Coordinates of C-alpha atoms in Angstrom, one line a residue:
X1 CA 78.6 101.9 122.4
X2 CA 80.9 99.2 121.6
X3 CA 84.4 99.4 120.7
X4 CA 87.0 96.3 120.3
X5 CA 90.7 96.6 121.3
X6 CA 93.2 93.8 119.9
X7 CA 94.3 90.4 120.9
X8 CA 97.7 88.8 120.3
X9 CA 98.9 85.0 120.9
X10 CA 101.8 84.4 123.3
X11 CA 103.7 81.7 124.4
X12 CA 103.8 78.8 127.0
X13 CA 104.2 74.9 127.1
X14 CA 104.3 74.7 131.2
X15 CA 102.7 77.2 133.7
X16 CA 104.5 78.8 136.6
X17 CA 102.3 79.9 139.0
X18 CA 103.6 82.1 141.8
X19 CA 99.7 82.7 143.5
X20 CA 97.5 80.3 142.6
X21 CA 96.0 76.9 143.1
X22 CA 94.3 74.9 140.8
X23 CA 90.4 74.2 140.8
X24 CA 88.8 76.8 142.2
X25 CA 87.8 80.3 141.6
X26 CA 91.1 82.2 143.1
X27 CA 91.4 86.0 144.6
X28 CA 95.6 86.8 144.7
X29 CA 96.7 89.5 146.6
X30 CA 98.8 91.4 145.1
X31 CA 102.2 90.2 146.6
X32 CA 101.6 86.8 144.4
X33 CA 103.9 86.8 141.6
X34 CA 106.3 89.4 141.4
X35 CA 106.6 91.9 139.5
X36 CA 105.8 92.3 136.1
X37 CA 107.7 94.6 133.6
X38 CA 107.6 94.3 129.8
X39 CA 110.3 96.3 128.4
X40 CA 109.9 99.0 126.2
X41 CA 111.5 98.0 122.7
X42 CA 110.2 100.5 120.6
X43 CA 111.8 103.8 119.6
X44 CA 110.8 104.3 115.9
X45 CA 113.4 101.7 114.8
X46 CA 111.2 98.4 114.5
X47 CA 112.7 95.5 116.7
X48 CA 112.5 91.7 116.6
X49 CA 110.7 90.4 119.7
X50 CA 112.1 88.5 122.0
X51 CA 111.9 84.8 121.6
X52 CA 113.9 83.5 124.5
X53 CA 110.7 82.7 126.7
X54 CA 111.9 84.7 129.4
X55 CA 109.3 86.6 131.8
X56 CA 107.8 89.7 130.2
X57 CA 107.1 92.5 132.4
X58 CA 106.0 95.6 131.8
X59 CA 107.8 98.6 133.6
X60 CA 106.2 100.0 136.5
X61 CA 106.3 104.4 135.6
X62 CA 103.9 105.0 138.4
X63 CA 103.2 103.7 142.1
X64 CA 101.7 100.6 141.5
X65 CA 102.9 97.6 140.0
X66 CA 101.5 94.9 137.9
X67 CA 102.0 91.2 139.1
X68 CA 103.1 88.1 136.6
X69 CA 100.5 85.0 137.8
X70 CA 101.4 82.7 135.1
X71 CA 104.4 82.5 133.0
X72 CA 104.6 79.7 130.6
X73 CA 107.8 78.8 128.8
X74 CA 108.2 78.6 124.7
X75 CA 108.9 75.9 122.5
X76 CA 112.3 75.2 121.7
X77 CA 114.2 76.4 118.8
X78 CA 116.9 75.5 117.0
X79 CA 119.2 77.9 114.8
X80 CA 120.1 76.8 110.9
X81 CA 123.3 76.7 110.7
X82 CA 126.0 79.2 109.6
X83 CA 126.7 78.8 105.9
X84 CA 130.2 79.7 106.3
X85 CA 130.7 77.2 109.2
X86 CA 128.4 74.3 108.4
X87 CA 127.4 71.4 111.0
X88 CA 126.1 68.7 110.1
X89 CA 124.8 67.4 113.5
X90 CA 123.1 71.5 114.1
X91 CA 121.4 71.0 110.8
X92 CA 119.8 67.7 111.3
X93 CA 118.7 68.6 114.7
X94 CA 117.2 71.7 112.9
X95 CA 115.7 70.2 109.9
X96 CA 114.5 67.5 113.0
X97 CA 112.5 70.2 114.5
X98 CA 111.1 71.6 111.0
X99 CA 109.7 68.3 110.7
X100 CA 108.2 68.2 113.8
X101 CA 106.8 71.6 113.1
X102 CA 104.8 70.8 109.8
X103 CA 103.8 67.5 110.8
X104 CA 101.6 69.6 112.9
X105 CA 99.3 70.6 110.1
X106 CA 97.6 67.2 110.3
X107 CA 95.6 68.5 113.2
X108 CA 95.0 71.8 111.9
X109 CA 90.9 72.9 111.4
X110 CA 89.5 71.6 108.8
X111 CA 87.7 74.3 108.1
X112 CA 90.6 76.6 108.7
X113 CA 90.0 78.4 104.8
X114 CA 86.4 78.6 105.3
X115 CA 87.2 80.6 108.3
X116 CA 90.1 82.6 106.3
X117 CA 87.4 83.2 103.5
X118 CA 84.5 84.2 105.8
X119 CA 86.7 87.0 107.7
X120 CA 88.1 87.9 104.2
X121 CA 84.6 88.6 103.0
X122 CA 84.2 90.5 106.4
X123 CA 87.5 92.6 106.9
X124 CA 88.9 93.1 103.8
X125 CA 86.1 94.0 100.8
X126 CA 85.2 97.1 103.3
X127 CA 88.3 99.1 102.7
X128 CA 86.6 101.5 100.5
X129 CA 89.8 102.7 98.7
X130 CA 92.2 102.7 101.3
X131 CA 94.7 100.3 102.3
X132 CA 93.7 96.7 104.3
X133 CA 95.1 93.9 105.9
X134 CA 94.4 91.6 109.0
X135 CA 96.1 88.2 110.0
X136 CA 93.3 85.1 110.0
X137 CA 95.9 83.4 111.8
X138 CA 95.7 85.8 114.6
X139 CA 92.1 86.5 114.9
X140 CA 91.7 82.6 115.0
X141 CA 93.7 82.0 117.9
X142 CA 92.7 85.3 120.0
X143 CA 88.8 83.7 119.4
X144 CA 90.1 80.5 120.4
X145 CA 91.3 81.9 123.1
X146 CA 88.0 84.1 124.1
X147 CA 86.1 80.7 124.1
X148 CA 87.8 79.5 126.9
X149 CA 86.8 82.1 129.4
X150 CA 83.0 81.8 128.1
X151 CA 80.6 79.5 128.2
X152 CA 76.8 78.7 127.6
X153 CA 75.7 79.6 124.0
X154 CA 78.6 82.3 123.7
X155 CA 80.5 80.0 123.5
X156 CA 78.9 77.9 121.1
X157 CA 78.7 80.7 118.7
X158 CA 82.1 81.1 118.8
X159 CA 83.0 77.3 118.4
X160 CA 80.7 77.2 115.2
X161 CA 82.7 79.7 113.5
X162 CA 85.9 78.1 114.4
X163 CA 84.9 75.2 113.0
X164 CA 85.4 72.9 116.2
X165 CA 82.2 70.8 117.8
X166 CA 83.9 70.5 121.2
X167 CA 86.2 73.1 123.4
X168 CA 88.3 69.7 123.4
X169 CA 88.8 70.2 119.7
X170 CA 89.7 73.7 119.3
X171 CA 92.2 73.1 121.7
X172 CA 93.8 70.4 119.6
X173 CA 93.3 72.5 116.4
X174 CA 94.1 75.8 118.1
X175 CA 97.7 74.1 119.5
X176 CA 98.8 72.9 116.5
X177 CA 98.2 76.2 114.4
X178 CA 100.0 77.6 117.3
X179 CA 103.0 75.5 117.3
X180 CA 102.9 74.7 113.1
X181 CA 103.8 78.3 112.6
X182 CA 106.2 79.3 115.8
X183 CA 109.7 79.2 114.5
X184 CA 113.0 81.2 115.5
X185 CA 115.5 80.1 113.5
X186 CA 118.1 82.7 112.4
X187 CA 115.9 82.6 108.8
X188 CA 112.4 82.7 109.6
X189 CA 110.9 84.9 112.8
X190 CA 107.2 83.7 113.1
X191 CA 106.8 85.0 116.7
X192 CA 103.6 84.2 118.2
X193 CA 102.4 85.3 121.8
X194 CA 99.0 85.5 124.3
X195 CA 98.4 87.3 127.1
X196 CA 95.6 87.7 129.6
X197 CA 94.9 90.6 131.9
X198 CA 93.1 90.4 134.5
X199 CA 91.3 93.0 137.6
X200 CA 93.1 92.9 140.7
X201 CA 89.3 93.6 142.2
X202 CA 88.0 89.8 141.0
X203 CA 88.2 86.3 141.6
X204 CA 88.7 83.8 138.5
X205 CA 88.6 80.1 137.7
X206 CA 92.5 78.5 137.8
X207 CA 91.5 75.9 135.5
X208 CA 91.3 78.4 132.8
X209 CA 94.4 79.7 133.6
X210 CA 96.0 76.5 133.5
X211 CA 94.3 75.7 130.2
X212 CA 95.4 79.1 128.6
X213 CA 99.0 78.6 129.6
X214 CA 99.1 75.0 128.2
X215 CA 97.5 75.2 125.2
X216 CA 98.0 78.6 124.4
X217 CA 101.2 79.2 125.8
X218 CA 99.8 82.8 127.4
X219 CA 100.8 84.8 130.2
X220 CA 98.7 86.1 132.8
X221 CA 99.2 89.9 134.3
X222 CA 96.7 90.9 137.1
X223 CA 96.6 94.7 138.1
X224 CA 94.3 97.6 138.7
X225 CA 92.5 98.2 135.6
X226 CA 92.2 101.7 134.4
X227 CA 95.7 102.8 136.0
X228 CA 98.4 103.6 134.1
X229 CA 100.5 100.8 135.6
X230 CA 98.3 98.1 133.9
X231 CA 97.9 100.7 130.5
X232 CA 101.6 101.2 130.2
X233 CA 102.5 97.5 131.2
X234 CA 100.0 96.4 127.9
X235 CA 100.9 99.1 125.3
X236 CA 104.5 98.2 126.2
X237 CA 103.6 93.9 125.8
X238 CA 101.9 94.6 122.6
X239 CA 105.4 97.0 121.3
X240 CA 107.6 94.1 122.1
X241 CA 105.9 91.0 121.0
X242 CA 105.1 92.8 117.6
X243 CA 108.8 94.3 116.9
X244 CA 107.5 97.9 117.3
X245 CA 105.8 97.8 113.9
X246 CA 102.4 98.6 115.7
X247 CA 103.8 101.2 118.0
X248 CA 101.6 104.3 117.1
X249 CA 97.9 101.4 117.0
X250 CA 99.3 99.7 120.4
X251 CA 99.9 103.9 122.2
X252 CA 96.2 104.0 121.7
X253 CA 95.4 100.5 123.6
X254 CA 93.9 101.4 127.1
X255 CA 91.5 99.7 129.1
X256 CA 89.1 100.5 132.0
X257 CA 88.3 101.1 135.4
X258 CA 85.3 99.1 134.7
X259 CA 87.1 96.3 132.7
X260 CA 86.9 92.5 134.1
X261 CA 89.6 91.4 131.8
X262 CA 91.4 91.6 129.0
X263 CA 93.5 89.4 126.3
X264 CA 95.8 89.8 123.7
X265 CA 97.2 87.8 120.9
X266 CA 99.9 88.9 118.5
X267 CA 102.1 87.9 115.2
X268 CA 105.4 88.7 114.4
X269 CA 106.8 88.0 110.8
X270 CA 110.3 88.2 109.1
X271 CA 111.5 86.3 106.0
X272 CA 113.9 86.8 103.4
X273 CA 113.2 86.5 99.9
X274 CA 114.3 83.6 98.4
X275 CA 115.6 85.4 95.3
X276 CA 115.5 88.7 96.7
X277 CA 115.2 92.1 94.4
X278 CA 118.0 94.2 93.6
X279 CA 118.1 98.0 94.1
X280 CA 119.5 98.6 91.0
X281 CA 116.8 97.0 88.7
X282 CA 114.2 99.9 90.5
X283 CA 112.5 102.5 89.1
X284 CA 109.7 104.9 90.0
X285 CA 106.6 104.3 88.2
X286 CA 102.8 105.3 88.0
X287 CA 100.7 103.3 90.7
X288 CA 97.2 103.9 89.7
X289 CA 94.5 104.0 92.7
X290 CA 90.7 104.4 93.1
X291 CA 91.7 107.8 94.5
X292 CA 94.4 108.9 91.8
X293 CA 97.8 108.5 90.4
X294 CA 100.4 107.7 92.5
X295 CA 104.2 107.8 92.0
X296 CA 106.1 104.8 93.8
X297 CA 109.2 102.8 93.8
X298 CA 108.6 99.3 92.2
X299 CA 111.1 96.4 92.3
X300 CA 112.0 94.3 89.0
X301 CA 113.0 90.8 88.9
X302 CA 112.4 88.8 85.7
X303 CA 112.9 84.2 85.8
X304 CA 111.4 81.6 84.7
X305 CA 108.5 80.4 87.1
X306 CA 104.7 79.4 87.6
X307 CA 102.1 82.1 86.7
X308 CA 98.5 80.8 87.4
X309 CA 95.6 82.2 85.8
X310 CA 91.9 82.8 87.2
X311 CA 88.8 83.3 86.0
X312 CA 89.1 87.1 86.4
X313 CA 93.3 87.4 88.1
X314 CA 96.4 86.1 87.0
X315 CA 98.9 85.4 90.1
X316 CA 102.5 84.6 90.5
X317 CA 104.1 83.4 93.6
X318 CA 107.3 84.3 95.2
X319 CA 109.9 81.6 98.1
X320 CA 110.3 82.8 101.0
X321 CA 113.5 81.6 103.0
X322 CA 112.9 78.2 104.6
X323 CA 109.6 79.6 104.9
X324 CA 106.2 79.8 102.6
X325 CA 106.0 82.5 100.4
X326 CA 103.9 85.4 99.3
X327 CA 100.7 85.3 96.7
X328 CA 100.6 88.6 94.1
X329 CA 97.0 88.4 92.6
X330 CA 96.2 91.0 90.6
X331 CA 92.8 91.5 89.0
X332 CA 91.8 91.7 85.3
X333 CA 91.1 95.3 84.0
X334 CA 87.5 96.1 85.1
X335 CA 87.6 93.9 87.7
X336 CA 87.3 95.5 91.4
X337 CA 89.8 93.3 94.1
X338 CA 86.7 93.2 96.3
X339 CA 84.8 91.3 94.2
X340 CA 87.9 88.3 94.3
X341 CA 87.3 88.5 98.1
X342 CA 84.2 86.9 98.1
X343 CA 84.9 84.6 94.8
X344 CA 86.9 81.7 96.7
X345 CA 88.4 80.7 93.5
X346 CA 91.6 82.6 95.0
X347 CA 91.5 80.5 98.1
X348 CA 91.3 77.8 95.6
X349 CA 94.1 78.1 94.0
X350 CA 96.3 78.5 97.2
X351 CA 95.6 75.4 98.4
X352 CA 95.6 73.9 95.0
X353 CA 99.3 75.3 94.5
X354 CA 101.0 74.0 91.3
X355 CA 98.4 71.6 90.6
X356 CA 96.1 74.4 90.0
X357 CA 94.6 73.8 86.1
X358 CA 95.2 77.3 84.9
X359 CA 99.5 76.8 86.4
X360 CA 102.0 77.6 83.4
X361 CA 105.7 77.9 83.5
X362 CA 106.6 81.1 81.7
X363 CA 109.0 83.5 81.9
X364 CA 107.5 85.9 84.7
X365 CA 108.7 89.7 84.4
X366 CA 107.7 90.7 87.6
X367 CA 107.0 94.6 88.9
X368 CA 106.2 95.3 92.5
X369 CA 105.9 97.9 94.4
X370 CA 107.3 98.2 97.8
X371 CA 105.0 98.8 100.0
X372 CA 103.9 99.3 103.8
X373 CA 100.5 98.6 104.6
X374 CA 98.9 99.3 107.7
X375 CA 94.9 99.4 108.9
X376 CA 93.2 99.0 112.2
X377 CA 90.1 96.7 112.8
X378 CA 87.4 97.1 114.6
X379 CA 85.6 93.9 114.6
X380 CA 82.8 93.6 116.2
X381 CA 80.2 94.1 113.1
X382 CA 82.3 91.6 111.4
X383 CA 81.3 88.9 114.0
X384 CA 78.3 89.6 114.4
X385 CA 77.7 89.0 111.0
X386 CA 79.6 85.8 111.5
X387 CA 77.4 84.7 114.3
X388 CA 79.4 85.8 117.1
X389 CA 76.7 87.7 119.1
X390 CA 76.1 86.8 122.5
X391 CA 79.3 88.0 124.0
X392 CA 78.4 92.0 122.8
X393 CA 75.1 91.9 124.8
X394 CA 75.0 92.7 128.4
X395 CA 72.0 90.4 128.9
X396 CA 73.0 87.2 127.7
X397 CA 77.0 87.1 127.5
X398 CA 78.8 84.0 129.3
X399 CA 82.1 84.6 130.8
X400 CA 81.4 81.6 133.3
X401 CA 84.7 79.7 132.4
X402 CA 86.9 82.8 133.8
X403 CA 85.0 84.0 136.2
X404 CA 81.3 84.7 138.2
X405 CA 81.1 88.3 137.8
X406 CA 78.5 89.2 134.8
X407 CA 80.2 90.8 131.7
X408 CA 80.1 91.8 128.5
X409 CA 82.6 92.5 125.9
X410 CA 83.4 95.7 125.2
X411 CA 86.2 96.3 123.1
X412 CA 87.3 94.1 119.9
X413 CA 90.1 95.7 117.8
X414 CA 92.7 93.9 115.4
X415 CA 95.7 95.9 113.9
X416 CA 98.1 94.9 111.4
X417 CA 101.0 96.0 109.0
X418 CA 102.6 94.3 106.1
X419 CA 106.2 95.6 105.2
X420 CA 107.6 94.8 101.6
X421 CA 111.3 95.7 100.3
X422 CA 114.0 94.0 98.3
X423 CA 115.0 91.7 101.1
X424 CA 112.1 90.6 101.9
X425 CA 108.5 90.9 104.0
X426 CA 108.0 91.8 107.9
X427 CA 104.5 91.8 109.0
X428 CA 102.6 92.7 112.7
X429 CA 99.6 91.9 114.3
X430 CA 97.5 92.0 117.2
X431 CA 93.9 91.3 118.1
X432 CA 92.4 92.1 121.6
X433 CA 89.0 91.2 123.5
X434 CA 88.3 93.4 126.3
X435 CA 85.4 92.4 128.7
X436 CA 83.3 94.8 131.0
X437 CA 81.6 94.1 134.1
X438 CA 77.7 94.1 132.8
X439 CA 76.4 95.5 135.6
X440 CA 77.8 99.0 135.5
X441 CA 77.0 101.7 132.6
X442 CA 81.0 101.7 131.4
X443 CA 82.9 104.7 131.0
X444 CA 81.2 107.7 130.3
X445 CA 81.1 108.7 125.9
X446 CA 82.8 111.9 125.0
X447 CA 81.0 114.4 123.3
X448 CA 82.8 116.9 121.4
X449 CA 79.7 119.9 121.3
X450 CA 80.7 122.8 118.9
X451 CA 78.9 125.5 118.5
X452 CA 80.0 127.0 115.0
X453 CA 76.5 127.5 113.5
X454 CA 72.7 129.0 114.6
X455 CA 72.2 127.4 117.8
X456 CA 69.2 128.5 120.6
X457 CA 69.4 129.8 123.8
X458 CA 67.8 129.8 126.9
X459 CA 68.2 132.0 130.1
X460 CA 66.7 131.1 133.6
X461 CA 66.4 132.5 137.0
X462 CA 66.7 131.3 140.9
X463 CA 63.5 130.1 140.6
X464 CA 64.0 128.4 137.0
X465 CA 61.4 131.4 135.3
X466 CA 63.1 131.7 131.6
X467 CA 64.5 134.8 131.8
X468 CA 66.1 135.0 128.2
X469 CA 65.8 132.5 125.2
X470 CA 66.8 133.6 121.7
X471 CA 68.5 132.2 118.9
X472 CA 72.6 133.2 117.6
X473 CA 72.9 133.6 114.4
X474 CA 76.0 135.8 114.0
X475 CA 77.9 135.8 117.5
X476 CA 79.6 139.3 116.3
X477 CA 77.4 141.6 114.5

């Protein structure tokens, strides 16, 4: 039985390797290094991650300790500048590095929204009433990443749905999605991080180290898998780099005795409104859902500004802070939001922006209600429907780029959570890959046996003779 954990994308430009050389398939022992401790940042407050590319290392609660074989160092950023003190030099060198930063979308996929609607199709139009949300960005990048420890057909089958003909091209296109939307300024967070996490027990190729540092910008933890060193030291890497806005999904993250490796990629968004709400305009207000009535707060802003109109959805669209913004599409009476997840006339109209035919200024009086969204992912029906097959079966999966041992991925999970207030929008979210050796059976499943209705019985002696057998249909007469 097949589960899927949660990747996240880190951060690195240049490797520092403590253990290793490059080339070969490497065995470190565990004095290579140092010591690796990723600080506990969550509390129930949520916290902004730390951007400073410093080591992260996870806290070592137990006897064993988890070592650091590869710590790259993040991009630079530059702050805007303080309104009330205003520098002209610290804002050109800022808007300097903006430009730098979106001049990157010229190597972006080209068949980055076919991806975005094929996953949308996938993740989203199964929510069956409840809440959903996932990060495309996210997913891409922890795949990305996946592809470079495989090889062979799996990873073919991944390259096909990222919409690269070469490893050397989703490397370009994966790099530049990753640096297009890393920014720290003092306005915007868009944190994005990668880790790996590997078994203390098995050798693994350099070169992808090397290549997952550079291109990636992940670090690389290598510990005894299972223990609660190498547990803790992940939960705690997945709380930091998402601002503790996944803290309850990441307590549940655990991996293996059995596990080969592991590896994590993760979002982090904060921006301001650029008109934000204000509190006083709120009221509380029916919010009618497939299960019910709800009562909620919603936020009221009224201006003059583009509403575009669909075949079956009107949409308005609200700035963001030196940032993007955020899309409100809400279907025509009768129509079910699935059915606009598989239409692609919404991703359409996002890219068509302004220049979209049904775009009209009007006066816009807008109700929203705040809202936190959360929902866990488990993906790995989602990519198998997408052609992503080879890696789930024991038999045929390719993890030849990281290392020689046969295995199979076992666990593919993606979480997420969408924040919206009057200031603004803070979002979180993590996908991780977790790989098992192929030749072992895995950890045992848990079966929870209850016996609370008629059940059989069967008595036996020494010799295994039946003795007794009868059938409980009232335990307590």
């Amino acid at each position: 039985m097949k589960k899927l954990l949660a990747l996240i994308l880190a951060l690195s430009m240049t490797l520092t390797l403590a253990a290793c050389t490059g080339g070969e398939s490497s065995d470190p022992d565990g004095s290579t290094g140092g010591e690796s401790s990723v600080s506990d940042t969550t509390g129930g407050e949520s916290s902004t991650p730390d951007a400073t590319g410093g080591e992260n290392t996870a806290t070592d609660n137990t006897s064993g300790s988890v070592s650091l074989l590869a710590s790259p160092q993040y991009p630079e950023t530059v702050d805007f500048p303080d309104e009330d003190h205003w520098d002209d030099d610290a804002y050109s060198a800022w808007q300097a590095l903006r430009k730098e930063r979106l001049a990157c979308a010229e190597d972006y996929p080209e068949d980055y929204d076919a991806f975005v609607s094929a996953t949308m199709a996938q993740f989203l139009t199964t929510a069956n009433g409840e809440n959903a949300a996932y990060s495309p960005l996210n997913i891409y990048l922890a795949l990305a990443m996946l592809a470079e420890t495989t090889g062979g057909n799996s990873q073919a089958q991944i390259l096909t749905l990222l919409g690269a003909d070469s490893v050397e091209t989703l490397r370009t296109q994966a790099n530049a999605l990753w640096k297009g939307n890393y920014c720290d300024d003092g306005t915007v967070t868009s944190l994005l991080a990668s880790s790996l996490w590997l078994s203390d027990s098995l050798p693994y190729q350099q070169d992808t180290l090397d290549t997952l540092a550079e291109t990636y910008y992940a670090s690389t933890y290598w510990g005894k898998m299972g223990s609660d060193e190498v547990n803790q030291a992940l939960q705690s890497w997945l709380n930091e780099q998402t601002g503790g806005l996944l803290e309850e999904q990441a307590s549940g993250v655990e991996l293996n005795q059995y596990t080969v490796m592991a590896l994590a990629t993760t979002i982090y968004y904060k921006a301001a409104w650029a008109d934000a709400f204000w509190e006083g305009n709120n009221t509380s207000d029916t919010f009618y859902t497939p299960n019910g009535d709800l009562t909620c707060t919603f936020m009221h802003q009224s201006d003059e500004s583009n509403y575009y109109r669909g075949d079956r959805f009107g949409a308005v669209y609200r700035e963001l802070t030196n940032s993007g913004g955020m899309w409100l599409i809400l279907p025509d009476e009768g129509v079910e939001v699935s059915s606009l997840l598989t239409d692609g006339q919404v991703l359409e109209m996002i890219e068509a922006g302004t220049d979209w035919e049904g775009c009209e200024l009007c006066e816009v009086n807008l109700s929203l209600p705040k809202f936190d969204v959360s929902a866990d992912l488990n993906l790995q029906d989602g990519l198998e429907a997408l052609g992503v097959t080879d890696v789930f079966d024991a038999d045929i999966a390719d993890f030849s780029s990281l290392t020689d041992v046969a295995a199979v991925l076992s666990t593919a999970t993606h979480a997420a959570r969408v924040v919206v207030d009057e200031d603004g929008v803070e979002a979180a979210a993590y996908t991780m890959f977790a790989a098992d050796e192929a030749a072992l059976e895995g950890p045992m499943d848990i079966v929870d046996f209850v016996l609370d209705r008629p059940f059989l019985f069967v008595i036996t002696g020494d010799t295994d003779t039946i003795l007794f057998a009868g059938v409980v249909n009232q335990p307590v007469e």
